Amino acid sequence: MVRTDRSTIEPFAGASAIGAGVLTLLYSLGFVVLQRVDGMEEFGILLYSLCQLLGGLVTTAVMVGLYYRLRDVDEAFSLWALLLGVGGALGSAIHGGYDLANAINAPTSDPLGAANLPNQVDPRGLITFGVTAISLFVFSWLITRSQILPKNLGYLGYAVAALFAILYIARLTVLDATNPLIFVPALLTGFLLSPAWYIWLGSLLYRRNRA
């Protein structure tokens, strides 16, 4: 089987990972802070919706870059993580696109929102958090099994995956977004651990390719 040269994807994947980290920070700023500030609610919703849409799209490239870097460790598990990761990223993008469409042109009525029904594509973050958590866990496991990437990156990935799983379970069982079971993991993930993981990964992919 002919292997594709990693250099053709890794610079783009690295830049995409750094972009995903920045978009995660902006998403958290809009979702956690701005939409709760008087006079900034609409801008906050617009910001986090746009960032979730763009973040999901660029994350697909990150997952492909990780797959190409780690497939020699265990190709089958790396492929599984890739499929889950791309699925999670696209589901997140669709969720963000739905919210963005409502933010730009608000519907005359929102029976789903009024009834507090879950998003039909991404119910309570099943794809955004639940599926992505599995993908990150598998990729982190592959990282810690090899010398290809720093093991500490894998351990940080474990932490992000665990918090994503907690967020999904919390959103599934606790509907109040201000509840500490949701608010604290969201703060840790959105403002610290997830951006750090993506930006660190992006710098490694980009720097190694240039070297």
mmCIF file of C-alpha atoms in Angstrom:
data_model
loop_
_atom_site.group_PDB
_atom_site.id
_atom_site.type_symbol
_atom_site.label_atom_id
_atom_site.label_comp_id
_atom_site.label_asym_id
_atom_site.label_seq_id
_atom_site.Cartn_x
_atom_site.Cartn_y
_atom_site.Cartn_z
ATOM 1 C CA MET A 1 0.000 0.000 0.000
ATOM 2 C CA VAL A 2 1.351 3.440 -0.973
ATOM 3 C CA ARG A 3 1.646 5.808 1.999
ATOM 4 C CA THR A 4 0.691 9.454 1.497
ATOM 5 C CA ASP A 5 3.512 11.844 2.435
ATOM 6 C CA ARG A 6 2.663 13.252 5.870
ATOM 7 C CA SER A 7 4.129 16.616 4.900
ATOM 8 C CA THR A 8 1.144 17.224 2.620
ATOM 9 C CA ILE A 9 -1.320 17.290 5.534
ATOM 10 C CA GLU A 10 0.603 18.106 8.709
ATOM 11 C CA PRO A 11 1.235 21.845 8.125
ATOM 12 C CA PHE A 12 -2.467 22.349 7.450
ATOM 13 C CA ALA A 13 -3.464 20.091 10.354
ATOM 14 C CA GLY A 14 -1.096 21.980 12.662
ATOM 15 C CA ALA A 15 -2.473 25.375 11.664
ATOM 16 C CA SER A 16 -6.009 23.981 11.986
ATOM 17 C CA ALA A 17 -5.281 22.711 15.503
ATOM 18 C CA ILE A 18 -4.025 26.133 16.572
ATOM 19 C CA GLY A 19 -7.113 27.671 14.989
ATOM 20 C CA ALA A 20 -9.325 25.169 16.824
ATOM 21 C CA GLY A 21 -7.719 26.162 20.117
ATOM 22 C CA VAL A 22 -8.365 29.865 19.486
ATOM 23 C CA LEU A 23 -11.942 29.180 18.354
ATOM 24 C CA THR A 24 -12.534 27.131 21.514
ATOM 25 C CA LEU A 25 -11.485 30.115 23.622
ATOM 26 C CA LEU A 26 -13.779 32.447 21.664
ATOM 27 C CA TYR A 27 -16.634 29.932 21.862
ATOM 28 C CA SER A 28 -16.252 29.748 25.638
ATOM 29 C CA LEU A 29 -16.138 33.542 25.883
ATOM 30 C CA GLY A 30 -19.411 33.817 23.992
ATOM 31 C CA PHE A 31 -21.187 30.862 25.625
ATOM 32 C CA VAL A 32 -20.046 31.215 29.227
ATOM 33 C CA VAL A 33 -19.606 34.991 29.539
ATOM 34 C CA LEU A 34 -21.069 37.264 26.865
ATOM 35 C CA GLN A 35 -24.520 35.728 26.502
ATOM 36 C CA ARG A 36 -25.020 36.344 30.240
ATOM 37 C CA VAL A 37 -24.033 40.024 30.072
ATOM 38 C CA ASP A 38 -26.849 42.561 29.661
ATOM 39 C CA GLY A 39 -26.794 44.003 26.176
ATOM 40 C CA MET A 40 -24.334 41.386 24.896
ATOM 41 C CA GLU A 41 -26.654 38.377 24.735
ATOM 42 C CA GLU A 42 -27.214 38.428 20.969
ATOM 43 C CA PHE A 43 -23.545 38.998 20.201
ATOM 44 C CA GLY A 44 -22.579 36.193 22.584
ATOM 45 C CA ILE A 45 -24.933 33.732 20.865
ATOM 46 C CA LEU A 46 -23.706 34.816 17.426
ATOM 47 C CA LEU A 47 -20.064 34.460 18.502
ATOM 48 C CA TYR A 48 -20.289 31.011 20.066
ATOM 49 C CA SER A 49 -22.459 29.674 17.226
ATOM 50 C CA LEU A 50 -20.010 30.867 14.573
ATOM 51 C CA CYS A 51 -17.022 29.541 16.522
ATOM 52 C CA GLN A 52 -18.676 26.149 17.010
ATOM 53 C CA LEU A 53 -19.395 25.931 13.280
ATOM 54 C CA LEU A 54 -15.868 26.940 12.218
ATOM 55 C CA GLY A 55 -14.228 24.951 15.020
ATOM 56 C CA GLY A 56 -15.977 21.778 13.955
ATOM 57 C CA LEU A 57 -14.848 22.210 10.362
ATOM 58 C CA VAL A 58 -11.167 22.868 11.115
ATOM 59 C CA THR A 59 -11.113 20.014 13.643
ATOM 60 C CA THR A 60 -11.744 17.538 10.821
ATOM 61 C CA ALA A 61 -8.284 18.417 9.458
ATOM 62 C CA VAL A 62 -6.768 18.002 12.934
ATOM 63 C CA MET A 63 -8.181 14.493 13.185
ATOM 64 C CA VAL A 64 -6.781 13.538 9.784
ATOM 65 C CA GLY A 65 -3.360 14.889 10.779
ATOM 66 C CA LEU A 66 -3.426 12.885 14.006
ATOM 67 C CA TYR A 67 -4.425 9.763 12.124
ATOM 68 C CA TYR A 68 -1.491 10.084 9.717
ATOM 69 C CA ARG A 69 0.905 10.730 12.570
ATOM 70 C CA LEU A 70 -0.292 7.787 14.711
ATOM 71 C CA ARG A 71 -1.429 5.150 12.225
ATOM 72 C CA ASP A 72 1.879 3.310 12.437
ATOM 73 C CA VAL A 73 1.236 2.712 16.158
ATOM 74 C CA ASP A 74 -2.055 0.906 15.555
ATOM 75 C CA GLU A 75 -3.744 1.630 12.236
ATOM 76 C CA ALA A 76 -7.114 0.107 13.120
ATOM 77 C CA PHE A 77 -7.543 2.035 16.378
ATOM 78 C CA SER A 78 -6.193 5.177 14.743
ATOM 79 C CA LEU A 79 -8.774 4.838 11.969
ATOM 80 C CA TRP A 80 -11.554 4.296 14.523
ATOM 81 C CA ALA A 81 -10.493 7.416 16.411
ATOM 82 C CA LEU A 82 -10.392 9.330 13.118
ATOM 83 C CA LEU A 83 -13.936 8.287 12.186
ATOM 84 C CA LEU A 84 -15.266 9.179 15.617
ATOM 85 C CA GLY A 85 -13.358 12.458 15.652
ATOM 86 C CA VAL A 86 -14.552 13.558 12.216
ATOM 87 C CA GLY A 87 -18.102 12.530 13.106
ATOM 88 C CA GLY A 88 -17.924 14.492 16.347
ATOM 89 C CA ALA A 89 -16.467 17.530 14.585
ATOM 90 C CA LEU A 90 -19.110 17.530 11.848
ATOM 91 C CA GLY A 91 -21.891 17.032 14.392
ATOM 92 C CA SER A 92 -20.569 19.983 16.360
ATOM 93 C CA ALA A 93 -20.402 22.082 13.174
ATOM 94 C CA ILE A 94 -24.008 21.218 12.313
ATOM 95 C CA HIS A 95 -25.111 22.131 15.846
ATOM 96 C CA GLY A 96 -23.265 25.442 15.576
ATOM 97 C CA GLY A 97 -24.716 26.071 12.125
ATOM 98 C CA TYR A 98 -28.234 25.520 13.446
ATOM 99 C CA ASP A 99 -27.695 27.987 16.296
ATOM 100 C CA LEU A 100 -26.048 30.461 13.911
ATOM 101 C CA ALA A 101 -29.008 30.316 11.523
ATOM 102 C CA ASN A 102 -31.369 31.085 14.414
ATOM 103 C CA ALA A 103 -29.085 33.882 15.654
ATOM 104 C CA ILE A 104 -28.924 35.620 12.261
ATOM 105 C CA ASN A 105 -32.609 35.186 11.393
ATOM 106 C CA ALA A 106 -34.528 34.484 14.582
ATOM 107 C CA PRO A 107 -37.581 32.280 13.968
ATOM 108 C CA THR A 108 -40.989 33.713 14.726
ATOM 109 C CA SER A 109 -41.419 30.927 17.247
ATOM 110 C CA ASP A 110 -39.153 28.262 18.673
ATOM 111 C CA PRO A 111 -41.293 25.396 19.987
ATOM 112 C CA LEU A 112 -38.261 23.142 20.465
ATOM 113 C CA GLY A 113 -36.486 25.738 22.585
ATOM 114 C CA ALA A 114 -39.636 26.631 24.499
ATOM 115 C CA ALA A 115 -40.161 22.973 25.367
ATOM 116 C CA ASN A 116 -36.429 22.624 26.194
ATOM 117 C CA LEU A 117 -36.135 19.746 23.750
ATOM 118 C CA PRO A 118 -32.619 18.568 22.832
ATOM 119 C CA ASN A 119 -31.067 19.308 19.470
ATOM 120 C CA GLN A 120 -32.100 16.481 17.148
ATOM 121 C CA VAL A 121 -28.638 16.131 15.584
ATOM 122 C CA ASP A 122 -26.598 16.586 18.766
ATOM 123 C CA PRO A 123 -28.894 15.779 21.713
ATOM 124 C CA ARG A 124 -27.402 17.282 24.887
ATOM 125 C CA GLY A 125 -23.949 17.236 23.278
ATOM 126 C CA LEU A 126 -23.895 13.517 22.436
ATOM 127 C CA ILE A 127 -21.709 14.121 19.383
ATOM 128 C CA THR A 128 -19.928 17.341 20.407
ATOM 129 C CA PHE A 129 -18.851 15.949 23.773
ATOM 130 C CA GLY A 130 -19.666 12.231 24.016
ATOM 131 C CA VAL A 131 -18.382 10.942 20.676
ATOM 132 C CA THR A 132 -15.466 13.389 20.634
ATOM 133 C CA ALA A 133 -14.462 12.212 24.125
ATOM 134 C CA ILE A 134 -14.037 8.653 22.841
ATOM 135 C CA SER A 135 -11.985 9.856 19.869
ATOM 136 C CA LEU A 136 -9.691 11.955 22.073
ATOM 137 C CA PHE A 137 -9.276 9.093 24.531
ATOM 138 C CA VAL A 138 -8.209 6.658 21.803
ATOM 139 C CA PHE A 139 -5.830 9.162 20.201
ATOM 140 C CA SER A 140 -4.358 9.937 23.629
ATOM 141 C CA TRP A 141 -3.897 6.223 24.283
ATOM 142 C CA LEU A 142 -2.011 5.890 21.011
ATOM 143 C CA ILE A 143 0.146 8.906 21.896
ATOM 144 C CA THR A 144 1.125 7.438 25.271
ATOM 145 C CA ARG A 145 1.975 4.104 23.626
ATOM 146 C CA SER A 146 4.520 5.649 21.292
ATOM 147 C CA GLN A 147 7.417 8.085 21.125
ATOM 148 C CA ILE A 148 5.908 9.939 18.176
ATOM 149 C CA LEU A 149 4.393 12.734 20.262
ATOM 150 C CA PRO A 150 5.107 13.755 23.881
ATOM 151 C CA LYS A 151 3.435 11.488 26.417
ATOM 152 C CA ASN A 152 2.316 14.536 28.397
ATOM 153 C CA LEU A 153 0.222 15.543 25.387
ATOM 154 C CA GLY A 154 -1.515 12.191 25.701
ATOM 155 C CA TYR A 155 -2.099 12.676 29.420
ATOM 156 C CA LEU A 156 -3.559 16.122 28.754
ATOM 157 C CA GLY A 157 -5.749 14.529 26.093
ATOM 158 C CA TYR A 158 -7.015 12.037 28.680
ATOM 159 C CA ALA A 159 -8.032 14.977 30.904
ATOM 160 C CA VAL A 160 -9.853 16.712 28.050
ATOM 161 C CA ALA A 161 -11.625 13.484 27.086
ATOM 162 C CA ALA A 162 -12.705 12.908 30.698
ATOM 163 C CA LEU A 163 -14.101 16.431 31.005
ATOM 164 C CA PHE A 164 -15.929 16.070 27.693
ATOM 165 C CA ALA A 165 -17.538 12.870 28.971
ATOM 166 C CA ILE A 166 -18.488 14.600 32.233
ATOM 167 C CA LEU A 167 -20.001 17.498 30.279
ATOM 168 C CA TYR A 168 -22.121 15.142 28.188
ATOM 169 C CA ILE A 169 -23.377 13.211 31.209
ATOM 170 C CA ALA A 170 -24.031 16.447 33.093
ATOM 171 C CA ARG A 171 -25.930 17.999 30.162
ATOM 172 C CA LEU A 172 -27.915 14.785 29.820
ATOM 173 C CA THR A 173 -29.021 14.795 33.458
ATOM 174 C CA VAL A 174 -28.836 18.451 34.557
ATOM 175 C CA LEU A 175 -30.597 20.975 32.324
ATOM 176 C CA ASP A 176 -29.453 24.117 34.158
ATOM 177 C CA ALA A 177 -26.265 25.323 32.430
ATOM 178 C CA THR A 178 -25.320 27.376 35.523
ATOM 179 C CA ASN A 179 -25.177 24.263 37.708
ATOM 180 C CA PRO A 180 -21.593 23.706 38.977
ATOM 181 C CA LEU A 181 -21.642 20.177 37.515
ATOM 182 C CA ILE A 182 -21.777 21.818 34.086
ATOM 183 C CA PHE A 183 -20.288 25.249 34.697
ATOM 184 C CA VAL A 184 -17.008 24.138 36.321
ATOM 185 C CA PRO A 185 -16.074 21.478 33.698
ATOM 186 C CA ALA A 186 -17.073 23.941 30.957
ATOM 187 C CA LEU A 187 -14.724 26.566 32.387
ATOM 188 C CA LEU A 188 -11.825 24.120 32.754
ATOM 189 C CA THR A 189 -12.337 22.652 29.300
ATOM 190 C CA GLY A 190 -13.189 25.763 27.317
ATOM 191 C CA PHE A 191 -10.749 28.263 28.790
ATOM 192 C CA LEU A 192 -7.810 26.045 29.726
ATOM 193 C CA LEU A 193 -7.376 22.373 28.885
ATOM 194 C CA SER A 194 -8.955 22.056 25.438
ATOM 195 C CA PRO A 195 -7.278 25.180 23.949
ATOM 196 C CA ALA A 196 -3.961 24.117 25.493
ATOM 197 C CA TRP A 197 -4.219 20.631 23.961
ATOM 198 C CA TYR A 198 -5.117 21.870 20.477
ATOM 199 C CA ILE A 199 -2.526 24.656 20.401
ATOM 200 C CA TRP A 200 0.211 22.346 21.745
ATOM 201 C CA LEU A 201 -0.670 19.669 19.202
ATOM 202 C CA GLY A 202 -0.781 22.239 16.420
ATOM 203 C CA SER A 203 2.637 23.617 17.294
ATOM 204 C CA LEU A 204 4.109 20.089 17.312
ATOM 205 C CA LEU A 205 2.648 19.154 13.932
ATOM 206 C CA TYR A 206 3.700 22.394 12.308
ATOM 207 C CA ARG A 207 7.135 22.613 13.923
ATOM 208 C CA ARG A 208 8.108 19.020 13.121
ATOM 209 C CA ASN A 209 7.112 19.425 9.511
ATOM 210 C CA ARG A 210 9.226 22.577 9.142
ATOM 211 C CA ALA A 211 12.151 20.824 10.817
#
